[in-house]
Short mmCIF file of C-alpha atoms in Angstrom, two decimals:
data_model
loop_
_atom_site.label_atom_id
_atom_site.label_comp_id
_atom_site.label_asym_id
_atom_site.label_seq_id
_atom_site.Cartn_x
_atom_site.Cartn_y
_atom_site.Cartn_z
CA PRO D 1 -0.34 -0.05 0.07
CA ILE D 2 1.42 4.00 -0.68
CA GLN D 3 2.34 5.21 2.58
CA MET D 4 0.62 8.96 2.76
CA SER D 5 2.90 11.89 4.13
CA MET D 6 2.83 13.83 6.87
CA TYR D 7 2.76 16.60 4.49
CA VAL D 8 0.04 15.45 2.59
CA GLN D 9 -2.12 14.04 6.01
CA LYS D 10 -1.40 17.72 6.35
CA GLN D 11 -2.96 19.44 3.92
CA LEU D 12 -5.64 17.41 4.58
CA GLY D 13 -6.58 18.74 8.43
CA LEU D 14 -5.68 14.76 9.38
CA ALA D 15 -2.89 16.49 11.17
CA GLY D 16 -1.67 19.78 12.69
CA ALA D 17 0.89 21.53 10.95
CA GLY D 18 3.49 23.29 13.50
CA SER D 19 5.28 26.10 12.61
CA VAL D 20 9.18 24.89 12.03
CA ASN D 21 12.30 27.27 13.87
CA VAL D 22 14.92 25.88 10.35
CA ASP D 23 16.94 27.41 11.67
CA ASP D 24 16.91 26.40 15.05
CA ILE D 25 18.33 22.91 12.86
CA ASP D 26 22.13 21.51 13.98
CA VAL D 27 22.72 21.76 10.01
CA ALA D 28 21.30 24.80 7.41
CA LYS D 29 21.21 23.85 4.48
CA PRO D 30 19.80 24.53 1.22
CA GLY D 31 16.83 21.97 0.58
CA MET D 32 16.01 21.89 4.49
CA ALA D 33 12.94 23.31 4.34
CA GLU D 34 11.57 21.25 1.65
CA PHE D 35 12.54 17.65 3.36
CA LEU D 36 11.58 18.73 5.95
CA SER D 37 7.69 19.13 4.76
CA VAL D 38 8.10 15.95 3.63
CA ALA D 39 9.87 14.64 6.21
CA GLY D 40 6.70 15.34 8.51
CA PHE D 41 8.58 15.29 11.85
CA ASP D 42 6.68 17.72 12.89
CA GLY D 43 3.29 15.54 12.62
CA GLY D 44 3.69 12.82 15.11
CA MET D 45 5.74 10.14 16.52
CA VAL D 46 8.57 9.59 15.36
CA LEU D 47 11.07 6.48 15.34
CA SER D 48 14.92 6.68 14.01
CA ILE D 49 16.55 3.84 13.28
CA GLY D 50 20.16 2.67 13.11
CA GLU D 51 21.96 5.99 14.99
CA GLN D 52 25.34 5.97 14.90
CA ASP D 53 26.27 9.57 17.04
CA PHE D 54 22.00 10.55 17.53
CA SER D 55 23.46 13.19 15.83
CA PHE D 56 19.80 12.95 13.35
CA SER D 57 17.82 11.96 15.87
CA ARG D 58 18.55 15.44 17.76
CA SER D 59 17.87 17.00 15.69
CA ILE D 60 14.53 16.10 14.93
CA ALA D 61 13.74 16.68 18.87
CA LYS D 62 14.57 20.13 17.70
CA VAL D 63 11.76 19.79 14.70
CA GLN D 64 9.32 19.29 17.38
CA HIS D 65 10.55 21.24 20.37
CA SER D 66 10.88 24.14 17.79
CA ALA D 67 7.51 23.27 16.05
CA GLY D 68 5.90 23.96 19.70
CA LEU D 69 5.09 19.77 20.12
CA SER D 70 6.44 17.83 22.69
CA THR D 71 8.73 15.74 21.99
CA GLN D 72 8.09 12.26 19.88
CA LEU D 73 10.68 10.92 19.32
CA VAL D 74 11.89 6.83 20.29
CA ALA D 75 15.46 7.01 18.57
CA THR D 76 17.58 4.14 18.30
CA SER D 77 21.31 2.57 17.41
CA TYR D 78 21.94 -0.80 16.40
CA LEU D 79 25.49 -0.95 18.93
CA ALA D 80 25.41 -1.12 21.85
CA GLU D 81 25.32 1.69 24.58
CA HIS D 82 29.55 2.45 25.10
CA ASP D 83 31.23 0.21 26.52
CA PRO D 84 34.48 2.71 27.35
CA THR D 85 36.83 -0.75 27.84
CA GLU D 86 35.90 -0.96 23.18
CA PRO D 87 38.84 0.60 22.04
CA GLU D 88 38.42 2.96 19.15
CA ILE D 89 39.42 2.46 16.40
CA HIS D 90 39.47 4.03 13.47
CA VAL D 91 39.67 2.53 10.18
CA SER D 92 41.38 4.50 6.74
CA ASP D 93 41.36 2.16 4.14
CA ASP D 94 39.18 -0.33 2.14
CA GLY D 95 40.35 -3.71 4.25
CA GLU D 96 40.11 -2.90 7.19
CA ARG D 97 36.98 -1.47 6.43
CA ALA D 98 35.68 -4.64 5.12
CA GLN D 99 36.88 -6.74 7.84
CA TYR D 100 35.71 -3.61 10.83
CA THR D 101 33.01 -4.86 13.27
CA ARG D 102 32.25 -3.38 17.27
CA LYS D 103 30.27 -4.21 19.99
CA SER D 104 29.66 -0.66 21.44
CA LEU D 105 29.08 2.88 20.31
CA PRO D 106 31.58 4.79 19.25
CA SER D 107 31.68 7.67 21.53
CA MET D 108 32.69 10.42 18.64
CA GLY D 109 35.70 12.53 20.70
CA GLY D 110 33.25 13.33 23.64
CA ALA D 111 28.98 13.68 20.97
CA LEU D 112 27.73 10.94 21.50
CA PHE D 113 27.05 11.74 25.51
CA LYS D 114 26.10 15.62 24.36
CA ASN D 115 23.28 14.17 21.71
CA LEU D 116 22.41 11.72 23.75
CA ALA D 117 21.93 14.58 26.99
CA ALA D 118 19.81 16.74 24.58
CA ILE D 119 16.96 14.42 23.15
CA GLN D 120 16.75 12.73 26.49
CA GLU D 121 16.50 17.04 27.97
CA LEU D 122 13.80 17.17 24.81
CA GLY D 123 11.77 14.29 26.80
CA GLY D 124 13.23 11.90 23.76
CA ILE D 125 13.59 7.76 24.44
CA CYS D 126 16.93 6.04 23.00
CA LEU D 127 17.12 2.80 23.29
CA HIS D 128 20.51 0.66 22.00
CA SER D 129 20.79 -2.84 20.23
CA VAL D 130 18.00 -2.50 17.99
CA ASP D 131 17.86 -4.33 15.12
CA ALA D 132 16.26 -2.36 11.95
CA THR D 133 15.75 -6.55 10.93
CA ASP D 134 14.28 -7.65 13.45
CA LEU D 135 12.14 -4.70 14.99
CA ASN D 136 9.63 -6.88 17.01
CA SER D 137 13.23 -6.31 19.90
CA LEU D 138 11.35 -3.24 20.71
CA VAL D 139 9.39 -4.16 22.64
CA SER D 140 11.83 -7.15 24.82
CA GLN D 141 12.63 -2.56 25.78
CA GLY D 142 9.74 -1.74 26.40
CA VAL D 143 8.36 -0.18 23.37
CA ASP D 144 4.65 -0.09 23.16
CA GLY D 145 1.96 1.73 19.72
CA THR D 146 3.06 3.15 16.23
CA PHE D 147 4.56 5.28 15.06
CA ASP D 148 3.95 7.74 12.35
CA VAL D 149 6.76 8.35 10.49
CA VAL D 150 9.91 5.61 10.46
CA VAL D 151 12.98 6.65 9.04
CA PHE D 152 16.37 4.92 9.44
CA ALA D 153 19.24 7.68 8.06
CA PHE D 154 22.29 6.30 5.97
CA PRO D 155 21.22 2.34 6.35
CA ARG D 156 24.63 0.16 5.65
CA ALA D 157 25.92 -3.61 6.11
CA SER D 158 29.11 -3.04 6.13
CA LEU D 159 32.10 -0.08 5.91
CA LYS D 160 32.50 -1.38 2.05
CA ARG D 161 32.97 1.48 0.41
CA SER D 162 32.30 -0.79 -3.17
CA VAL D 163 29.72 -3.45 -4.00
CA GLU D 164 28.09 -4.61 -1.15
CA PRO D 165 24.82 -7.02 -1.81
CA ARG D 166 23.86 -6.89 2.26
CA ASN D 167 23.02 -3.89 1.17
CA SER D 168 20.04 -4.31 -0.90
CA LEU D 169 18.86 -7.13 1.62
CA LEU D 170 19.35 -5.38 4.46
CA ILE D 171 17.19 -2.73 2.93
CA ARG D 172 14.38 -5.37 2.27
CA LYS D 173 14.88 -7.49 5.87
CA PHE D 174 13.44 -3.28 7.34
CA PHE D 175 11.45 -2.40 5.07
CA ARG D 176 9.06 -5.84 6.48
CA SER D 177 10.11 -5.77 10.51
CA VAL D 178 8.63 -2.78 9.93
CA LEU D 179 5.52 -4.92 9.23
CA GLU D 180 5.93 -7.75 10.74
CA ALA D 181 5.77 -5.91 14.16
CA GLY D 182 3.18 -3.56 13.07
CA LEU D 183 4.90 -0.27 14.01
CA LEU D 184 3.13 2.13 11.08
CA ALA D 185 0.07 4.31 13.06
CA PRO D 186 -2.72 4.85 10.26
CA LEU D 187 -1.36 6.13 7.00
CA GLY D 188 2.10 6.12 8.74
CA ARG D 189 5.04 6.36 6.89
CA VAL D 190 9.15 4.42 6.03
CA GLU D 191 12.05 6.59 5.12
CA LEU D 192 15.26 6.44 3.98
CA LEU D 193 18.05 8.44 3.62
CA MET D 194 20.25 7.75 1.26
CA LEU D 195 22.92 8.79 -0.74
CA GLY D 196 21.15 9.69 -4.63
CA THR D 197 23.27 6.89 -5.94
CA GLN D 198 22.39 4.82 -3.88
CA TYR D 199 18.44 4.11 -4.57
CA ALA D 200 19.48 2.66 -7.57
CA GLU D 201 22.27 0.80 -6.70
CA TRP D 202 20.60 -1.33 -3.87
CA ASP D 203 17.24 -1.55 -6.22
CA VAL D 204 15.22 0.42 -3.08
CA ALA D 205 12.57 0.05 -5.26
CA CYS D 206 11.65 -3.44 -5.94
CA MET D 207 13.20 -4.61 -2.26
CA ALA D 208 10.06 -1.80 -1.03
CA GLN D 209 7.87 -3.60 -3.74
CA GLU D 210 8.43 -6.86 -2.60
CA GLU D 211 7.67 -5.87 0.67
CA GLY D 212 4.42 -3.57 -0.07
CA PHE D 213 5.64 -0.05 -0.14
CA GLU D 214 5.99 2.11 -3.33
CA LEU D 215 7.98 5.54 -3.44
CA PHE D 216 5.64 8.37 -2.75
CA GLU D 217 7.80 11.81 -1.87
CA TYR D 218 10.60 12.02 -2.00
CA ALA D 219 13.26 15.36 -1.36
CA LYS D 220 16.76 16.47 -2.20
CA LEU D 221 19.61 18.23 0.33
#
């Protein structure tokens, strides 16, 4: 089924259209206003998947706050909560990228902790060890209910920069897991943030269609 955008819902009077102060967002870029209209982060409950330093989710919380809304956000990471005993290794070449793995979130020079604190101060929820391909795991962490927006920012199956078939599989399993977990509210939508070339290279349209989704709207940044 086609997932109606929150922007369209607002135009139809189905959701409150809060006023967003674009200047209050962490990274102000050309096209940001259009992006926010399409994303609909200020139109309901948001589930953010695949965080690394939680800066993207912090921006979502700020968008909701600047729109005069209470923060309705559950931000999640695939990796476990930061473990100070796990060494932080910064890989540089493709050989290292292909083999690199870690279990917990890196501190990102302290940015991780600042972003987590900011989200929680605004009323958001931050969770770890959430697998995009098995979103039923949210239940075990006390998450109940549905979301108007489920957004996966910059999904990657690995750090490899060459062709990686597992990226397409990750996207397909993500779409399937959203449906199986029953996470979408009526008229809710699933969103991906990715590089322009990845949409075609990873065959996202086909992966989505096989799980019952199709592209409804997009915005460039």
